[in-house]
CSV table of C-alpha atoms and ligand atoms in Angstrom, one decimal:
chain,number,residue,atom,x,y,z
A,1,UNK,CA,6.4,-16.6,28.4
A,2,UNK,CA,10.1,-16.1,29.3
A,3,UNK,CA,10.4,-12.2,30.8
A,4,UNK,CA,12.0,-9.9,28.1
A,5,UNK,CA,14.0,-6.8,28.2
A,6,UNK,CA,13.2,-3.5,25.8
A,7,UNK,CA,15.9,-4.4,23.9
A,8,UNK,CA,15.2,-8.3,23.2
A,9,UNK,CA,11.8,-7.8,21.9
A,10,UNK,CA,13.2,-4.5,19.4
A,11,UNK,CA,15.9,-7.3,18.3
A,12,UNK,CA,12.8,-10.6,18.1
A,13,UNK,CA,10.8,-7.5,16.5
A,14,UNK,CA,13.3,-6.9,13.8
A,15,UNK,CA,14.6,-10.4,13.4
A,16,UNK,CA,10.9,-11.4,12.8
A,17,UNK,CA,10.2,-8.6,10.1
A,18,UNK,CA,13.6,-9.5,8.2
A,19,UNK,CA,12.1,-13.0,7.7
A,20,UNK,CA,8.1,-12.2,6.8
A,21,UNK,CA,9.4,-9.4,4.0
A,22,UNK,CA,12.4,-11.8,2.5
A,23,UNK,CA,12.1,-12.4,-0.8
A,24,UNK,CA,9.3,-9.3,-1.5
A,25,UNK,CA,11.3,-7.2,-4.2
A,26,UNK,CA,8.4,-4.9,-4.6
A,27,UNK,CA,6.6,-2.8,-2.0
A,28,UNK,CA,4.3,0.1,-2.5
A,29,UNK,CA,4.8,3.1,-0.4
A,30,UNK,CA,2.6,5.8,0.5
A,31,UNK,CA,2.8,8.8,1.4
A,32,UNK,CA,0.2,11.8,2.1
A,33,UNK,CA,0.4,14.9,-0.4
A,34,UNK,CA,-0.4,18.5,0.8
A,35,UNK,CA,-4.1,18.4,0.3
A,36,UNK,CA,-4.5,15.0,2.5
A,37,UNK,CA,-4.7,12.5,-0.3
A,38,UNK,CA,-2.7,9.4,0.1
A,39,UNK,CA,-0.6,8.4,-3.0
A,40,UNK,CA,1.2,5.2,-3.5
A,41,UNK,CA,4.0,3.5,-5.9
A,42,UNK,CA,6.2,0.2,-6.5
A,43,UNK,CA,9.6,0.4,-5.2
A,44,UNK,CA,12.5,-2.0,-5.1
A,45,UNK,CA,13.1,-3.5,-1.5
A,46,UNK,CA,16.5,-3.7,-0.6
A,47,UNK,CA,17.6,-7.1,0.6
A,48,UNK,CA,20.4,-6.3,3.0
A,49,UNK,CA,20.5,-7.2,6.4
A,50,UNK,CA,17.5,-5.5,8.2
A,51,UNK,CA,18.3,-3.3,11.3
A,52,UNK,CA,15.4,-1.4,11.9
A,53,UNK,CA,15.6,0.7,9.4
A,54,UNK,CA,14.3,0.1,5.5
A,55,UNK,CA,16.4,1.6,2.8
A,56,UNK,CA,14.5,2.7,-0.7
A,57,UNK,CA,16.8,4.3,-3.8
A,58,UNK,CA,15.2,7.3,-5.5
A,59,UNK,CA,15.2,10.5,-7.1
A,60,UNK,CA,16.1,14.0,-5.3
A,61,UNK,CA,13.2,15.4,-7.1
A,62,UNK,CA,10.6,13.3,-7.2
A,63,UNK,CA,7.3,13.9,-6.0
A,64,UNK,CA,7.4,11.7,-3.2
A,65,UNK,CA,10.2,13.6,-1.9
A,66,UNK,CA,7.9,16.7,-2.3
A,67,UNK,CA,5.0,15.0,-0.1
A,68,UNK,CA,8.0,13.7,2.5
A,69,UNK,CA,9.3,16.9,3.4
A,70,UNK,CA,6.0,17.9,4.3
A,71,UNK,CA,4.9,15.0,5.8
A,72,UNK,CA,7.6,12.5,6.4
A,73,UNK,CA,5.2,9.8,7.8
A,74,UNK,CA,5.4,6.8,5.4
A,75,UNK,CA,3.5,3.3,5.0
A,76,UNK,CA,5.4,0.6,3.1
A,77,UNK,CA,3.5,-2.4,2.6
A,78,UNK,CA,4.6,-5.5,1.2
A,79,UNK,CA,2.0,-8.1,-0.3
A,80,UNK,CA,2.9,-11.4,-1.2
A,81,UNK,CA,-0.3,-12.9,-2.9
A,82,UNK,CA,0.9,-16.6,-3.7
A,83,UNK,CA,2.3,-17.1,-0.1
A,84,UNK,CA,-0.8,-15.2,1.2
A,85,UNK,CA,1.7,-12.9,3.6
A,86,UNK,CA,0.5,-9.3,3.6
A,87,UNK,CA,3.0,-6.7,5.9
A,88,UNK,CA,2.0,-2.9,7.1
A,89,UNK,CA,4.8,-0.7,7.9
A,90,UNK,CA,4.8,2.3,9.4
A,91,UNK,CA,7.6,4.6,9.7
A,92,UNK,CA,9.0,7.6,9.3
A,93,UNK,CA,11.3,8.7,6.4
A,94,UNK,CA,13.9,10.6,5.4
A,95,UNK,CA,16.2,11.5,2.5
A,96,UNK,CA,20.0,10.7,2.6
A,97,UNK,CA,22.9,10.9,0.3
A,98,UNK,CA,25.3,8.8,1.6
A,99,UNK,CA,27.6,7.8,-1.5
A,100,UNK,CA,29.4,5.1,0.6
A,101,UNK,CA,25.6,3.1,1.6
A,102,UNK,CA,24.5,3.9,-2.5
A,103,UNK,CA,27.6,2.0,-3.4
A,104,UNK,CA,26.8,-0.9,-0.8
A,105,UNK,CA,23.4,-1.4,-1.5
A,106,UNK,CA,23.3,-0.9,-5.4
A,107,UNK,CA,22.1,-3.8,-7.1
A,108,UNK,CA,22.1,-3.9,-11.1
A,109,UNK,CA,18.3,-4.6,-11.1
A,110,UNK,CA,17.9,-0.8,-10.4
A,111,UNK,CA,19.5,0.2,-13.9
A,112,UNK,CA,15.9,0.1,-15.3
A,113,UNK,CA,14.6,2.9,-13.0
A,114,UNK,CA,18.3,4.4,-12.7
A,115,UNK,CA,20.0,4.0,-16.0
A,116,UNK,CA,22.6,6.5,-15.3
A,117,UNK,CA,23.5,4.1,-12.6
A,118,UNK,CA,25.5,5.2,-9.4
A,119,UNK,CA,27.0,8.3,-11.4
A,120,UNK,CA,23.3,9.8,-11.4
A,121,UNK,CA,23.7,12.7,-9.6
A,122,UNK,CA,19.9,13.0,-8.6
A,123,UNK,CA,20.5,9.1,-6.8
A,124,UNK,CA,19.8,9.1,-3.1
A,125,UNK,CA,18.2,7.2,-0.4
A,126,UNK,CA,15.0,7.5,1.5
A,127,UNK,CA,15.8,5.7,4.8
A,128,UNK,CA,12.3,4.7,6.3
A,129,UNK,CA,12.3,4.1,10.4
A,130,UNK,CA,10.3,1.7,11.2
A,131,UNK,CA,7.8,2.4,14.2
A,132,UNK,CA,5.8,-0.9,14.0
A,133,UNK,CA,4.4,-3.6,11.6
A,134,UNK,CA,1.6,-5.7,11.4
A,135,UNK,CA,0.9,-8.6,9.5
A,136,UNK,CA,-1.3,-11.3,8.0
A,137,UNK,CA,-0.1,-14.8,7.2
A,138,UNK,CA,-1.4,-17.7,5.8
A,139,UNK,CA,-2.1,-19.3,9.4
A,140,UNK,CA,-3.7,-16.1,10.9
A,141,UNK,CA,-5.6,-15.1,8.0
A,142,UNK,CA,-9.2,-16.9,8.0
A,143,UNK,CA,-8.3,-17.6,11.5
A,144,UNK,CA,-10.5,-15.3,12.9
A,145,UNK,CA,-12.0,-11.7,12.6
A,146,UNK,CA,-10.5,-9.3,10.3
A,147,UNK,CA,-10.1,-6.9,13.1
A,148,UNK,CA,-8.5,-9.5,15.1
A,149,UNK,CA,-6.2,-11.6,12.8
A,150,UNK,CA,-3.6,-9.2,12.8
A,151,UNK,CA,-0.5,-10.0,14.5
A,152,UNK,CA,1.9,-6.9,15.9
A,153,UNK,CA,5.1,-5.9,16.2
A,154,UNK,CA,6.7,-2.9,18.4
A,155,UNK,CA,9.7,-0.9,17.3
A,156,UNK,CA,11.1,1.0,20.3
B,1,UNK,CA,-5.8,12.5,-30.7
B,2,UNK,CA,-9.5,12.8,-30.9
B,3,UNK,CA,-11.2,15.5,-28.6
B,4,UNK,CA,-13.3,13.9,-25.5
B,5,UNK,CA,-15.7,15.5,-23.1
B,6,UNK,CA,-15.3,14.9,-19.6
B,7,UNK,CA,-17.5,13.0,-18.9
B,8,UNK,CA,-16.0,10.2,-21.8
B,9,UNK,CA,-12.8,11.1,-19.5
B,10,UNK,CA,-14.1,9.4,-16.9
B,11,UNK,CA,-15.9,6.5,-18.5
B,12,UNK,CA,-13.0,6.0,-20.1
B,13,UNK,CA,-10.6,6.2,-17.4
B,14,UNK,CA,-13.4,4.1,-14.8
B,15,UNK,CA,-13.1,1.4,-17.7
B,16,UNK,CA,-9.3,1.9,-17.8
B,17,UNK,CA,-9.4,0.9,-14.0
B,18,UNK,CA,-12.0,-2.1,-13.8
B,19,UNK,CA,-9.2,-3.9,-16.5
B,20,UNK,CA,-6.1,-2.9,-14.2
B,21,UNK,CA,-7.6,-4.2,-11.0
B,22,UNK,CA,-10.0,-7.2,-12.6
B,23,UNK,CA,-8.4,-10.4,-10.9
B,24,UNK,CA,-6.7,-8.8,-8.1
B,25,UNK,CA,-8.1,-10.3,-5.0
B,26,UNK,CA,-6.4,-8.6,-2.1
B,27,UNK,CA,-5.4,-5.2,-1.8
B,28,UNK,CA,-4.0,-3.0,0.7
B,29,UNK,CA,-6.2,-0.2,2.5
B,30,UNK,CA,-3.8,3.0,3.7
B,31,UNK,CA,-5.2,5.2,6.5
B,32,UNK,CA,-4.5,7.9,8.6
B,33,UNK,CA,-4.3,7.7,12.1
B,34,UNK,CA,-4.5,10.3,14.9
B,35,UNK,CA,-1.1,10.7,15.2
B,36,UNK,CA,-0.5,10.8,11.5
B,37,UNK,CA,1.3,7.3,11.5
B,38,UNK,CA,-0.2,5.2,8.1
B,39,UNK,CA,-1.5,1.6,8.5
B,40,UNK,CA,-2.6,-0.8,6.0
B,41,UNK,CA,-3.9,-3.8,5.5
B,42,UNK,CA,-5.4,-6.6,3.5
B,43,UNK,CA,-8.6,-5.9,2.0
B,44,UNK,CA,-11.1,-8.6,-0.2
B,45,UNK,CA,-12.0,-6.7,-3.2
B,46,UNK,CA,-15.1,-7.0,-5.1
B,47,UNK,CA,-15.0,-7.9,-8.2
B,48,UNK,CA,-18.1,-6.5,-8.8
B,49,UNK,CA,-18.8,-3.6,-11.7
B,50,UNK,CA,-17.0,-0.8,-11.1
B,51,UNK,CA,-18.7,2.3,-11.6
B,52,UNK,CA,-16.2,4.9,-10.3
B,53,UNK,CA,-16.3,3.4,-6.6
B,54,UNK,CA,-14.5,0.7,-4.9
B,55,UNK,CA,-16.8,-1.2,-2.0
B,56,UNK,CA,-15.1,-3.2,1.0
B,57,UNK,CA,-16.3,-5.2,3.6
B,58,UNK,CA,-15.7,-4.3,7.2
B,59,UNK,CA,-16.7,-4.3,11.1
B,60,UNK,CA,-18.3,-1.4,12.4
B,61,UNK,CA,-16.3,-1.3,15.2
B,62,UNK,CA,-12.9,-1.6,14.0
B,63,UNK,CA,-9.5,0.2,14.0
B,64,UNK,CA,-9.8,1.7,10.7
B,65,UNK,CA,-12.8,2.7,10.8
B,66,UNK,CA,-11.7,5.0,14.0
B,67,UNK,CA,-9.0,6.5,11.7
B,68,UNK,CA,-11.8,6.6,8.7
B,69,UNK,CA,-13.9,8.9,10.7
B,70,UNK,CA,-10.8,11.5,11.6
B,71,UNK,CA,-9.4,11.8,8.2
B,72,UNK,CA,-11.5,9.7,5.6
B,73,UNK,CA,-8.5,9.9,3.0
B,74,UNK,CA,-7.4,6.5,1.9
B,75,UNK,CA,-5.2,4.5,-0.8
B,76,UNK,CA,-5.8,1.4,-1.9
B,77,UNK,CA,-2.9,-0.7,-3.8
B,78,UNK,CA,-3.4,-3.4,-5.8
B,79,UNK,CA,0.0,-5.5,-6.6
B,80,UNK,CA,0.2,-8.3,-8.7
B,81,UNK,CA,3.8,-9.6,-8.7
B,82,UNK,CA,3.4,-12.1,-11.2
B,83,UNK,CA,2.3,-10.2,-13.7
B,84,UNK,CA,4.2,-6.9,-13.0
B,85,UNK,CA,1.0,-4.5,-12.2
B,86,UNK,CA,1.0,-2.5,-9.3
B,87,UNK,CA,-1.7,0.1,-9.4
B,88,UNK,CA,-2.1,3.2,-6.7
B,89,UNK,CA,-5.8,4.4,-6.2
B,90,UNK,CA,-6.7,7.3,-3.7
B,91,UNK,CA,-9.8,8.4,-2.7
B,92,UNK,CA,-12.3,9.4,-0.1
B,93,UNK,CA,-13.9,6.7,2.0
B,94,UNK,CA,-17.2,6.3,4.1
B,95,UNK,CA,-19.2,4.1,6.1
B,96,UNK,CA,-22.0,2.4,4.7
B,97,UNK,CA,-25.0,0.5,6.0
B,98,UNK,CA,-26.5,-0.9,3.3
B,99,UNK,CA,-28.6,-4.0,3.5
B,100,UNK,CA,-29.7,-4.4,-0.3
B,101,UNK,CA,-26.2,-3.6,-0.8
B,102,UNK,CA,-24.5,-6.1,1.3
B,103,UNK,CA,-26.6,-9.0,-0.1
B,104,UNK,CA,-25.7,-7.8,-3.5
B,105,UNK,CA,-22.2,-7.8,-2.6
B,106,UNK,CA,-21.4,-11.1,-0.4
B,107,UNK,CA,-19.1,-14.0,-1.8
B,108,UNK,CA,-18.9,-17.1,0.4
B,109,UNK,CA,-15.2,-15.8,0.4
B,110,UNK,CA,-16.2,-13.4,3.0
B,111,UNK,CA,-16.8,-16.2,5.2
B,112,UNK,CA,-13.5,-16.3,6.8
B,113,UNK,CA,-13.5,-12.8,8.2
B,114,UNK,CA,-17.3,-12.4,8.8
B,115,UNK,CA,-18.4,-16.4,10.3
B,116,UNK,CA,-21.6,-14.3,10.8
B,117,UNK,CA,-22.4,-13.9,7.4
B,118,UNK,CA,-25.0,-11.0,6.7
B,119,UNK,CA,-26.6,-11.5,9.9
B,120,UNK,CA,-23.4,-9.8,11.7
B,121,UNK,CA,-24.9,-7.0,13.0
B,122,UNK,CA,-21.2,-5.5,13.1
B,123,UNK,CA,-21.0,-5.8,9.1
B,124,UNK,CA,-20.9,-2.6,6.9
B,125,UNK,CA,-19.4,-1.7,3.8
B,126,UNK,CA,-16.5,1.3,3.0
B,127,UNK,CA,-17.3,3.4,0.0
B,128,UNK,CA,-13.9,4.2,-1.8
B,129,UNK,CA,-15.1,7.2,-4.2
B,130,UNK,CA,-11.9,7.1,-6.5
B,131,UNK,CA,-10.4,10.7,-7.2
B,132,UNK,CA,-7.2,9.6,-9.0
B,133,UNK,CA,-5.4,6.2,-10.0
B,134,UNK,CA,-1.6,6.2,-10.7
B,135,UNK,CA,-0.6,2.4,-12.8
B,136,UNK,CA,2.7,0.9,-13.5
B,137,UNK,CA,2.3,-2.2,-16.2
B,138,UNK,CA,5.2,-5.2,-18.1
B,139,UNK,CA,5.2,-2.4,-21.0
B,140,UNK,CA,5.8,0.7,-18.8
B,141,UNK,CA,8.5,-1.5,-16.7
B,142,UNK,CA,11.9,-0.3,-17.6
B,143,UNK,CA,10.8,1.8,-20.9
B,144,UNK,CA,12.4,5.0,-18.8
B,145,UNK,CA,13.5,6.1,-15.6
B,146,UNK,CA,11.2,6.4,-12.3
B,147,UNK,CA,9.3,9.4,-12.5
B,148,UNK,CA,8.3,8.9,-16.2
B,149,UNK,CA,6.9,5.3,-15.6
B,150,UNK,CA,3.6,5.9,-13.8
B,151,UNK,CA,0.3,6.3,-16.1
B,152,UNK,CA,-2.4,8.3,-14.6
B,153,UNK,CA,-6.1,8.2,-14.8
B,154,UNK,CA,-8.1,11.3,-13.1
B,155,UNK,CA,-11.5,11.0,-12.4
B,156,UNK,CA,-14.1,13.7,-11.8
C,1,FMN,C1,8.6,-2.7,-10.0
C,1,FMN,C2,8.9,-1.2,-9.8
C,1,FMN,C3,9.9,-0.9,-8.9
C,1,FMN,C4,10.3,0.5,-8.8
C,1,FMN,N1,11.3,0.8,-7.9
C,1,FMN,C5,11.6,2.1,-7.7
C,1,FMN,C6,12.6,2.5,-6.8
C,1,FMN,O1,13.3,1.6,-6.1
C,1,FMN,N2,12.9,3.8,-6.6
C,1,FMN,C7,12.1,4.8,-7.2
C,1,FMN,O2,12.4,5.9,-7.0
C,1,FMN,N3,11.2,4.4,-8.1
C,1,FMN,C8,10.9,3.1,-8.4
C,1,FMN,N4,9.9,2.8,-9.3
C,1,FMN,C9,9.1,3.9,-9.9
C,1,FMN,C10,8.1,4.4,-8.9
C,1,FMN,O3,7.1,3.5,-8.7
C,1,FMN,C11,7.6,5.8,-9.2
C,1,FMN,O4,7.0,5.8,-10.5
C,1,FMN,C12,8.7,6.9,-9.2
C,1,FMN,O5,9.5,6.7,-8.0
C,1,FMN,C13,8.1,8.3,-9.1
C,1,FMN,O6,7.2,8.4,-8.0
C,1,FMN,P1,6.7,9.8,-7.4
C,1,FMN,O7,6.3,10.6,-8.6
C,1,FMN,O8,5.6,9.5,-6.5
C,1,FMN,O9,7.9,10.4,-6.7
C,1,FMN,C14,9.5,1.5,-9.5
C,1,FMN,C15,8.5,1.1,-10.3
C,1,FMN,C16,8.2,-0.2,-10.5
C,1,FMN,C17,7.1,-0.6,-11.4
């Protein structure tokens, strides 16, 4: 094993997320409501260049917004059955309305959730900071123990 | 719309959720842990009849289990890409040693996480008792914006 800085294995860490979630449009996030529960929901991945940080388009007043100001830990998990590639997030999330990143990261596939488009005035971003990851691929899963079959990644 | 006790609520809306997740092999358990950080990971479902609660396999001593016994709120998603279902359950989950149980329960599928079979002395099951689903489906896709889309079942 060649010696790495902090730095290297954040940049390997991120590089190697981008790659295992390309190609998921879908994830389901959760989120934790005020009386514990755990609630979940489909949303749109955005493909742009991963940096460490996973962007999400949604309503200002949404439920899930609700829950994040509360609580603004976050699970995003991304499942790909056919591949057999199954990705845990977890990170920490906030809202943002940055009308410059909306514009950048728009994609027309959002029109069915967002008819109103860019012009919605209830659009914004829930920027998710991603703390670590673990995932299951078609070589590690079956390889051994569910406990143990997990492989990690460290977001510093 | 025809009146309904609640207890035909429930049946109905168990029956509701036995179609929605029938075929979905892998879903993804969401817990808590100390810190409040959310993990999930892949979990083999069972296709078994579905009576109100979901049943997992898992090691005793194991990560989630750890988390489980903290704060024993969970979700479970089920995502099926290719057909356009993604359905959010949450619920309360235990630990369960259950021989009679387990026997009932095994698939040859299991093999790959448990080489042990029922002789593991580590294997035990986690009780999901379902308190709410949320389901997005094709004919709910796109019919109107976000926070109308979701279909809810509540169980009691
Ligand atoms: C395939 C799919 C993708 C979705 N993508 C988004 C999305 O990117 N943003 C969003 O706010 N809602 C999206 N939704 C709707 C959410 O799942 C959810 O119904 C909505 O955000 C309201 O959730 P909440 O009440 O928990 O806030 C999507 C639904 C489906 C079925």
């Amino acid at each position: 094993m060649r010696p790495q800085t902090p730095e290297q294995a954040t940049r390997d860490a991120i590089e190697h997320l981008s790659t295992l979630i390309h190609g998921i449009k879908v994830a389901m996030m959760t989120t934790v409501d005020a009386d514990g529960s755990l609630h979940s929901r489909p949303m749109w991945t955005q493909d742009h260049d991963f940096d460490g940080d996973l962007w999400f388009f949604t309503r200002v007043r949404s439920h899930k917004v609700e829950e994040l100001e509360e609580d603004h830990h976050v699970n995003i998990s991304f499942a790909d059955p056919a591949r057999e590639r199954y990705v845990s997030v977890s990170g920490r999330c906030q809202l943002e309305k940055d009308p410059r990143r909306m514009r950048d990261m728009w994609s027309p596939a959002l029109e069915a959730w967002f008819p109103q488009g860019l012009d919605d005035p209830e659009l914004a971003l829930l920027r998710v900071s991603v703390q670590r990851a673990e995932y299951w691929d078609t070589p590690t899963l079956g390889a051994s123990g569910p406990d143990s079959s997990a492989s990690n990644l460290t977001f510093s």
